[in-house]
Amino acid sequence: MRAVKRAAGPGVRSGKGGFTLLEVVVALVIFAVGVLAIIELFSGSLRLSEGARDVSAAQLYASQRMEEALLAPDPVPGVESGAFGEKYRWEMRTTQEPTEEESPYREMRIQVIIRWDDGPQERSVDLTARRWERRQSG
Protein backbone atom coordinates (compact mmCIF):
# COMPACT_ATOMS: atom_id res chain seq x y z
CA MET A 1 0.00 0.00 0.00
CA ARG A 2 1.04 3.36 -0.86
CA ALA A 3 0.46 6.45 1.31
CA VAL A 4 -1.63 9.09 -0.33
CA LYS A 5 -0.62 12.65 0.31
CA ARG A 6 -3.44 15.13 0.54
CA ALA A 7 -3.06 18.70 -0.56
CA ALA A 8 -3.55 21.31 2.13
CA GLY A 9 -6.58 23.44 1.35
CA PRO A 10 -8.22 26.30 3.15
CA GLY A 11 -9.05 25.38 6.75
CA VAL A 12 -6.71 22.39 6.70
CA ARG A 13 -3.45 22.84 8.56
CA SER A 14 -0.27 21.61 7.14
CA GLY A 15 2.19 19.76 9.28
CA LYS A 16 3.96 22.96 10.31
CA GLY A 17 3.30 24.21 13.88
CA GLY A 18 2.69 27.83 14.88
CA PHE A 19 0.03 30.44 15.35
CA THR A 20 -1.71 32.53 12.78
CA LEU A 21 -1.39 36.30 12.81
CA LEU A 22 -4.99 36.64 13.99
CA GLU A 23 -4.37 34.37 16.98
CA VAL A 24 -1.30 36.40 17.97
CA VAL A 25 -3.16 39.71 17.68
CA VAL A 26 -6.09 38.42 19.78
CA ALA A 27 -3.69 37.12 22.44
CA LEU A 28 -1.87 40.48 22.57
CA VAL A 29 -5.16 42.39 22.91
CA ILE A 30 -6.26 40.16 25.81
CA PHE A 31 -2.87 40.59 27.47
CA ALA A 32 -2.96 44.39 27.04
CA VAL A 33 -6.47 44.64 28.52
CA GLY A 34 -5.34 42.62 31.54
CA VAL A 35 -2.25 44.77 32.08
CA LEU A 36 -4.29 47.98 31.81
CA ALA A 37 -6.81 46.66 34.35
CA ILE A 38 -4.01 45.85 36.81
CA ILE A 39 -2.43 49.30 36.35
CA GLU A 40 -5.81 50.96 36.96
CA LEU A 41 -6.26 48.95 40.17
CA PHE A 42 -2.86 50.08 41.43
CA SER A 43 -3.49 53.74 40.61
CA GLY A 44 -6.92 53.58 42.28
CA SER A 45 -5.31 52.07 45.34
CA LEU A 46 -2.74 54.87 45.44
CA ARG A 47 -5.48 57.52 45.22
CA LEU A 48 -7.38 55.93 48.11
CA SER A 49 -4.18 55.68 50.13
CA GLU A 50 -3.41 59.37 49.57
CA GLY A 51 -6.95 60.35 50.57
CA ALA A 52 -6.74 58.30 53.76
CA ARG A 53 -3.39 59.91 54.57
CA ASP A 54 -4.87 63.40 54.14
CA VAL A 55 -7.83 62.62 56.42
CA SER A 56 -5.55 61.09 59.07
CA ALA A 57 -3.26 64.14 59.02
CA ALA A 58 -6.25 66.50 59.26
CA GLN A 59 -7.65 64.55 62.23
CA LEU A 60 -4.28 64.74 63.95
CA TYR A 61 -4.05 68.51 63.37
CA ALA A 62 -7.64 68.98 64.64
CA SER A 63 -6.85 67.00 67.80
CA GLN A 64 -3.73 69.08 68.38
CA ARG A 65 -5.61 72.39 68.09
CA MET A 66 -8.45 71.05 70.26
CA GLU A 67 -6.01 69.99 73.01
CA GLU A 68 -4.46 73.47 72.98
CA ALA A 69 -7.91 75.08 73.23
CA LEU A 70 -9.09 72.82 76.05
CA LEU A 71 -5.91 73.45 78.04
CA ALA A 72 -6.10 77.24 77.66
CA PRO A 73 -6.77 78.83 81.07
CA ASP A 74 -9.55 81.20 80.00
CA PRO A 75 -11.07 80.66 76.54
CA VAL A 76 -12.40 83.80 74.90
CA PRO A 77 -15.37 83.55 72.52
CA GLY A 78 -14.38 84.29 68.94
CA VAL A 79 -12.80 82.87 65.80
CA GLU A 80 -9.13 82.11 65.21
CA SER A 81 -7.54 80.76 62.05
CA GLY A 82 -4.18 79.70 60.71
CA ALA A 83 -2.40 77.08 58.65
CA PHE A 84 -0.45 73.87 59.11
CA GLY A 85 2.15 74.10 56.36
CA GLU A 86 0.94 74.95 52.88
CA LYS A 87 -1.77 72.31 52.51
CA TYR A 88 -3.97 72.46 55.62
CA ARG A 89 -5.89 75.47 56.94
CA TRP A 90 -7.57 75.55 60.35
CA GLU A 91 -10.31 77.58 61.94
CA MET A 92 -11.30 77.46 65.61
CA ARG A 93 -14.63 78.87 66.78
CA THR A 94 -15.20 79.35 70.49
CA THR A 95 -18.72 80.26 71.63
CA GLN A 96 -20.35 80.58 75.01
CA GLU A 97 -23.53 78.53 75.06
CA PRO A 98 -26.53 79.90 76.96
CA THR A 99 -27.09 78.18 80.32
CA GLU A 100 -29.55 78.62 83.12
CA GLU A 101 -28.83 81.68 85.24
CA GLU A 102 -28.74 79.75 88.51
CA SER A 103 -26.18 77.28 87.17
CA PRO A 104 -22.75 77.75 88.76
CA TYR A 105 -21.12 76.78 85.44
CA ARG A 106 -20.84 78.31 82.01
CA GLU A 107 -20.60 76.15 78.90
CA MET A 108 -18.03 76.88 76.20
CA ARG A 109 -18.34 75.19 72.80
CA ILE A 110 -15.11 74.78 70.83
CA GLN A 111 -15.17 73.75 67.18
CA VAL A 112 -12.02 73.08 65.15
CA ILE A 113 -12.29 72.76 61.36
CA ILE A 114 -9.36 71.62 59.23
CA ARG A 115 -9.71 72.25 55.47
CA TRP A 116 -7.59 71.26 52.49
CA ASP A 117 -7.93 71.14 48.72
CA ASP A 118 -8.26 67.70 47.16
CA GLY A 119 -8.11 68.36 43.45
CA PRO A 120 -11.13 70.40 42.39
CA GLN A 121 -12.99 70.01 45.70
CA GLU A 122 -12.37 71.20 49.24
CA ARG A 123 -12.41 68.60 52.01
CA SER A 124 -12.65 69.16 55.74
CA VAL A 125 -12.53 67.49 59.14
CA ASP A 126 -14.61 68.94 61.98
CA LEU A 127 -14.02 68.33 65.69
CA THR A 128 -16.29 69.77 68.42
CA ALA A 129 -15.94 69.73 72.21
CA ARG A 130 -17.70 71.35 75.15
CA ARG A 131 -16.01 72.75 78.22
CA TRP A 132 -17.72 73.70 81.47
CA GLU A 133 -16.14 76.28 83.74
CA ARG A 134 -17.14 77.60 87.12
CA ARG A 135 -18.69 81.05 86.78
CA GLN A 136 -16.79 83.93 88.28
CA SER A 137 -18.52 85.37 91.34
CA GLY A 138 -18.96 89.01 91.01
PDB file of C-alpha atoms in Angstrom:
ATOM      1  CA  MET A   1       0.000   0.000   0.000  1.00  0.00           C
ATOM      2  CA  ARG A   2       1.040   3.364  -0.857  1.00  0.00           C
ATOM      3  CA  ALA A   3       0.456   6.452   1.315  1.00  0.00           C
ATOM      4  CA  VAL A   4      -1.635   9.088  -0.334  1.00  0.00           C
ATOM      5  CA  LYS A   5      -0.620  12.645   0.314  1.00  0.00           C
ATOM      6  CA  ARG A   6      -3.443  15.132   0.538  1.00  0.00           C
ATOM      7  CA  ALA A   7      -3.060  18.704  -0.558  1.00  0.00           C
ATOM      8  CA  ALA A   8      -3.545  21.315   2.127  1.00  0.00           C
ATOM      9  CA  GLY A   9      -6.578  23.437   1.348  1.00  0.00           C
ATOM     10  CA  PRO A  10      -8.218  26.296   3.150  1.00  0.00           C
ATOM     11  CA  GLY A  11      -9.053  25.379   6.752  1.00  0.00           C
ATOM     12  CA  VAL A  12      -6.714  22.385   6.705  1.00  0.00           C
ATOM     13  CA  ARG A  13      -3.445  22.841   8.560  1.00  0.00           C
ATOM     14  CA  SER A  14      -0.266  21.613   7.140  1.00  0.00           C
ATOM     15  CA  GLY A  15       2.190  19.758   9.282  1.00  0.00           C
ATOM     16  CA  LYS A  16       3.961  22.957  10.312  1.00  0.00           C
ATOM     17  CA  GLY A  17       3.297  24.208  13.884  1.00  0.00           C
ATOM     18  CA  GLY A  18       2.692  27.828  14.875  1.00  0.00           C
ATOM     19  CA  PHE A  19       0.032  30.442  15.350  1.00  0.00           C
ATOM     20  CA  THR A  20      -1.707  32.530  12.777  1.00  0.00           C
ATOM     21  CA  LEU A  21      -1.386  36.298  12.813  1.00  0.00           C
ATOM     22  CA  LEU A  22      -4.993  36.641  13.985  1.00  0.00           C
ATOM     23  CA  GLU A  23      -4.370  34.374  16.984  1.00  0.00           C
ATOM     24  CA  VAL A  24      -1.299  36.395  17.968  1.00  0.00           C
ATOM     25  CA  VAL A  25      -3.163  39.714  17.676  1.00  0.00           C
ATOM     26  CA  VAL A  26      -6.091  38.425  19.780  1.00  0.00           C
ATOM     27  CA  ALA A  27      -3.686  37.124  22.439  1.00  0.00           C
ATOM     28  CA  LEU A  28      -1.870  40.482  22.572  1.00  0.00           C
ATOM     29  CA  VAL A  29      -5.156  42.387  22.910  1.00  0.00           C
ATOM     30  CA  ILE A  30      -6.262  40.155  25.805  1.00  0.00           C
ATOM     31  CA  PHE A  31      -2.869  40.591  27.474  1.00  0.00           C
ATOM     32  CA  ALA A  32      -2.962  44.394  27.035  1.00  0.00           C
ATOM     33  CA  VAL A  33      -6.467  44.643  28.516  1.00  0.00           C
ATOM     34  CA  GLY A  34      -5.341  42.618  31.536  1.00  0.00           C
ATOM     35  CA  VAL A  35      -2.247  44.768  32.077  1.00  0.00           C
ATOM     36  CA  LEU A  36      -4.295  47.981  31.815  1.00  0.00           C
ATOM     37  CA  ALA A  37      -6.811  46.658  34.353  1.00  0.00           C
ATOM     38  CA  ILE A  38      -4.013  45.848  36.814  1.00  0.00           C
ATOM     39  CA  ILE A  39      -2.430  49.300  36.350  1.00  0.00           C
ATOM     40  CA  GLU A  40      -5.810  50.957  36.957  1.00  0.00           C
ATOM     41  CA  LEU A  41      -6.260  48.951  40.170  1.00  0.00           C
ATOM     42  CA  PHE A  42      -2.856  50.082  41.429  1.00  0.00           C
ATOM     43  CA  SER A  43      -3.492  53.741  40.606  1.00  0.00           C
ATOM     44  CA  GLY A  44      -6.920  53.584  42.283  1.00  0.00           C
ATOM     45  CA  SER A  45      -5.309  52.066  45.343  1.00  0.00           C
ATOM     46  CA  LEU A  46      -2.737  54.869  45.439  1.00  0.00           C
ATOM     47  CA  ARG A  47      -5.476  57.517  45.216  1.00  0.00           C
ATOM     48  CA  LEU A  48      -7.376  55.925  48.107  1.00  0.00           C
ATOM     49  CA  SER A  49      -4.184  55.679  50.132  1.00  0.00           C
ATOM     50  CA  GLU A  50      -3.413  59.368  49.572  1.00  0.00           C
ATOM     51  CA  GLY A  51      -6.954  60.353  50.567  1.00  0.00           C
ATOM     52  CA  ALA A  52      -6.741  58.298  53.761  1.00  0.00           C
ATOM     53  CA  ARG A  53      -3.387  59.905  54.571  1.00  0.00           C
ATOM     54  CA  ASP A  54      -4.870  63.399  54.142  1.00  0.00           C
ATOM     55  CA  VAL A  55      -7.833  62.620  56.416  1.00  0.00           C
ATOM     56  CA  SER A  56      -5.546  61.094  59.071  1.00  0.00           C
ATOM     57  CA  ALA A  57      -3.261  64.139  59.021  1.00  0.00           C
ATOM     58  CA  ALA A  58      -6.250  66.500  59.259  1.00  0.00           C
ATOM     59  CA  GLN A  59      -7.648  64.553  62.232  1.00  0.00           C
ATOM     60  CA  LEU A  60      -4.278  64.740  63.946  1.00  0.00           C
ATOM     61  CA  TYR A  61      -4.054  68.509  63.373  1.00  0.00           C
ATOM     62  CA  ALA A  62      -7.637  68.983  64.639  1.00  0.00           C
ATOM     63  CA  SER A  63      -6.848  66.995  67.795  1.00  0.00           C
ATOM     64  CA  GLN A  64      -3.734  69.082  68.384  1.00  0.00           C
ATOM     65  CA  ARG A  65      -5.612  72.395  68.088  1.00  0.00           C
ATOM     66  CA  MET A  66      -8.447  71.054  70.263  1.00  0.00           C
ATOM     67  CA  GLU A  67      -6.010  69.995  73.012  1.00  0.00           C
ATOM     68  CA  GLU A  68      -4.465  73.466  72.981  1.00  0.00           C
ATOM     69  CA  ALA A  69      -7.908  75.077  73.226  1.00  0.00           C
ATOM     70  CA  LEU A  70      -9.091  72.822  76.047  1.00  0.00           C
ATOM     71  CA  LEU A  71      -5.906  73.451  78.037  1.00  0.00           C
ATOM     72  CA  ALA A  72      -6.095  77.240  77.657  1.00  0.00           C
ATOM     73  CA  PRO A  73      -6.766  78.825  81.072  1.00  0.00           C
ATOM     74  CA  ASP A  74      -9.551  81.196  80.004  1.00  0.00           C
ATOM     75  CA  PRO A  75     -11.074  80.656  76.541  1.00  0.00           C
ATOM     76  CA  VAL A  76     -12.397  83.799  74.897  1.00  0.00           C
ATOM     77  CA  PRO A  77     -15.367  83.546  72.519  1.00  0.00           C
ATOM     78  CA  GLY A  78     -14.380  84.288  68.938  1.00  0.00           C
ATOM     79  CA  VAL A  79     -12.799  82.870  65.798  1.00  0.00           C
ATOM     80  CA  GLU A  80      -9.127  82.111  65.212  1.00  0.00           C
ATOM     81  CA  SER A  81      -7.536  80.760  62.052  1.00  0.00           C
ATOM     82  CA  GLY A  82      -4.181  79.699  60.712  1.00  0.00           C
ATOM     83  CA  ALA A  83      -2.404  77.075  58.654  1.00  0.00           C
ATOM     84  CA  PHE A  84      -0.448  73.869  59.106  1.00  0.00           C
ATOM     85  CA  GLY A  85       2.145  74.098  56.362  1.00  0.00           C
ATOM     86  CA  GLU A  86       0.944  74.949  52.881  1.00  0.00           C
ATOM     87  CA  LYS A  87      -1.768  72.314  52.507  1.00  0.00           C
ATOM     88  CA  TYR A  88      -3.966  72.459  55.620  1.00  0.00           C
ATOM     89  CA  ARG A  89      -5.891  75.467  56.943  1.00  0.00           C
ATOM     90  CA  TRP A  90      -7.566  75.551  60.349  1.00  0.00           C
ATOM     91  CA  GLU A  91     -10.313  77.577  61.943  1.00  0.00           C
ATOM     92  CA  MET A  92     -11.304  77.457  65.611  1.00  0.00           C
ATOM     93  CA  ARG A  93     -14.635  78.870  66.779  1.00  0.00           C
ATOM     94  CA  THR A  94     -15.203  79.351  70.492  1.00  0.00           C
ATOM     95  CA  THR A  95     -18.717  80.261  71.627  1.00  0.00           C
ATOM     96  CA  GLN A  96     -20.354  80.577  75.014  1.00  0.00           C
ATOM     97  CA  GLU A  97     -23.530  78.534  75.061  1.00  0.00           C
ATOM     98  CA  PRO A  98     -26.527  79.902  76.962  1.00  0.00           C
ATOM     99  CA  THR A  99     -27.086  78.181  80.319  1.00  0.00           C
ATOM    100  CA  GLU A 100     -29.552  78.618  83.124  1.00  0.00           C
ATOM    101  CA  GLU A 101     -28.829  81.677  85.238  1.00  0.00           C
ATOM    102  CA  GLU A 102     -28.741  79.751  88.515  1.00  0.00           C
ATOM    103  CA  SER A 103     -26.184  77.281  87.170  1.00  0.00           C
ATOM    104  CA  PRO A 104     -22.748  77.752  88.755  1.00  0.00           C
ATOM    105  CA  TYR A 105     -21.117  76.783  85.441  1.00  0.00           C
ATOM    106  CA  ARG A 106     -20.841  78.313  82.010  1.00  0.00           C
ATOM    107  CA  GLU A 107     -20.596  76.149  78.901  1.00  0.00           C
ATOM    108  CA  MET A 108     -18.029  76.878  76.196  1.00  0.00           C
ATOM    109  CA  ARG A 109     -18.338  75.195  72.803  1.00  0.00           C
ATOM    110  CA  ILE A 110     -15.113  74.782  70.828  1.00  0.00           C
ATOM    111  CA  GLN A 111     -15.168  73.746  67.181  1.00  0.00           C
ATOM    112  CA  VAL A 112     -12.018  73.078  65.150  1.00  0.00           C
ATOM    113  CA  ILE A 113     -12.292  72.761  61.364  1.00  0.00           C
ATOM    114  CA  ILE A 114      -9.365  71.624  59.227  1.00  0.00           C
ATOM    115  CA  ARG A 115      -9.710  72.254  55.469  1.00  0.00           C
ATOM    116  CA  TRP A 116      -7.587  71.264  52.487  1.00  0.00           C
ATOM    117  CA  ASP A 117      -7.927  71.138  48.717  1.00  0.00           C
ATOM    118  CA  ASP A 118      -8.256  67.700  47.161  1.00  0.00           C
ATOM    119  CA  GLY A 119      -8.107  68.360  43.450  1.00  0.00           C
ATOM    120  CA  PRO A 120     -11.133  70.404  42.387  1.00  0.00           C
ATOM    121  CA  GLN A 121     -12.990  70.009  45.696  1.00  0.00           C
ATOM    122  CA  GLU A 122     -12.367  71.197  49.240  1.00  0.00           C
ATOM    123  CA  ARG A 123     -12.407  68.601  52.012  1.00  0.00           C
ATOM    124  CA  SER A 124     -12.653  69.161  55.741  1.00  0.00           C
ATOM    125  CA  VAL A 125     -12.534  67.494  59.135  1.00  0.00           C
ATOM    126  CA  ASP A 126     -14.606  68.940  61.977  1.00  0.00           C
ATOM    127  CA  LEU A 127     -14.024  68.335  65.694  1.00  0.00           C
ATOM    128  CA  THR A 128     -16.293  69.767  68.421  1.00  0.00           C
ATOM    129  CA  ALA A 129     -15.942  69.733  72.207  1.00  0.00           C
ATOM    130  CA  ARG A 130     -17.698  71.350  75.154  1.00  0.00           C
ATOM    131  CA  ARG A 131     -16.009  72.747  78.220  1.00  0.00           C
ATOM    132  CA  TRP A 132     -17.715  73.701  81.471  1.00  0.00           C
ATOM    133  CA  GLU A 133     -16.144  76.284  83.743  1.00  0.00           C
ATOM    134  CA  ARG A 134     -17.143  77.605  87.119  1.00  0.00           C
ATOM    135  CA  ARG A 135     -18.690  81.048  86.779  1.00  0.00           C
ATOM    136  CA  GLN A 136     -16.787  83.929  88.283  1.00  0.00           C
ATOM    137  CA  SER A 137     -18.516  85.375  91.336  1.00  0.00           C
ATOM    138  CA  GLY A 138     -18.963  89.006  91.007  1.00  0.00           C
TER     139      GLY A 138
END
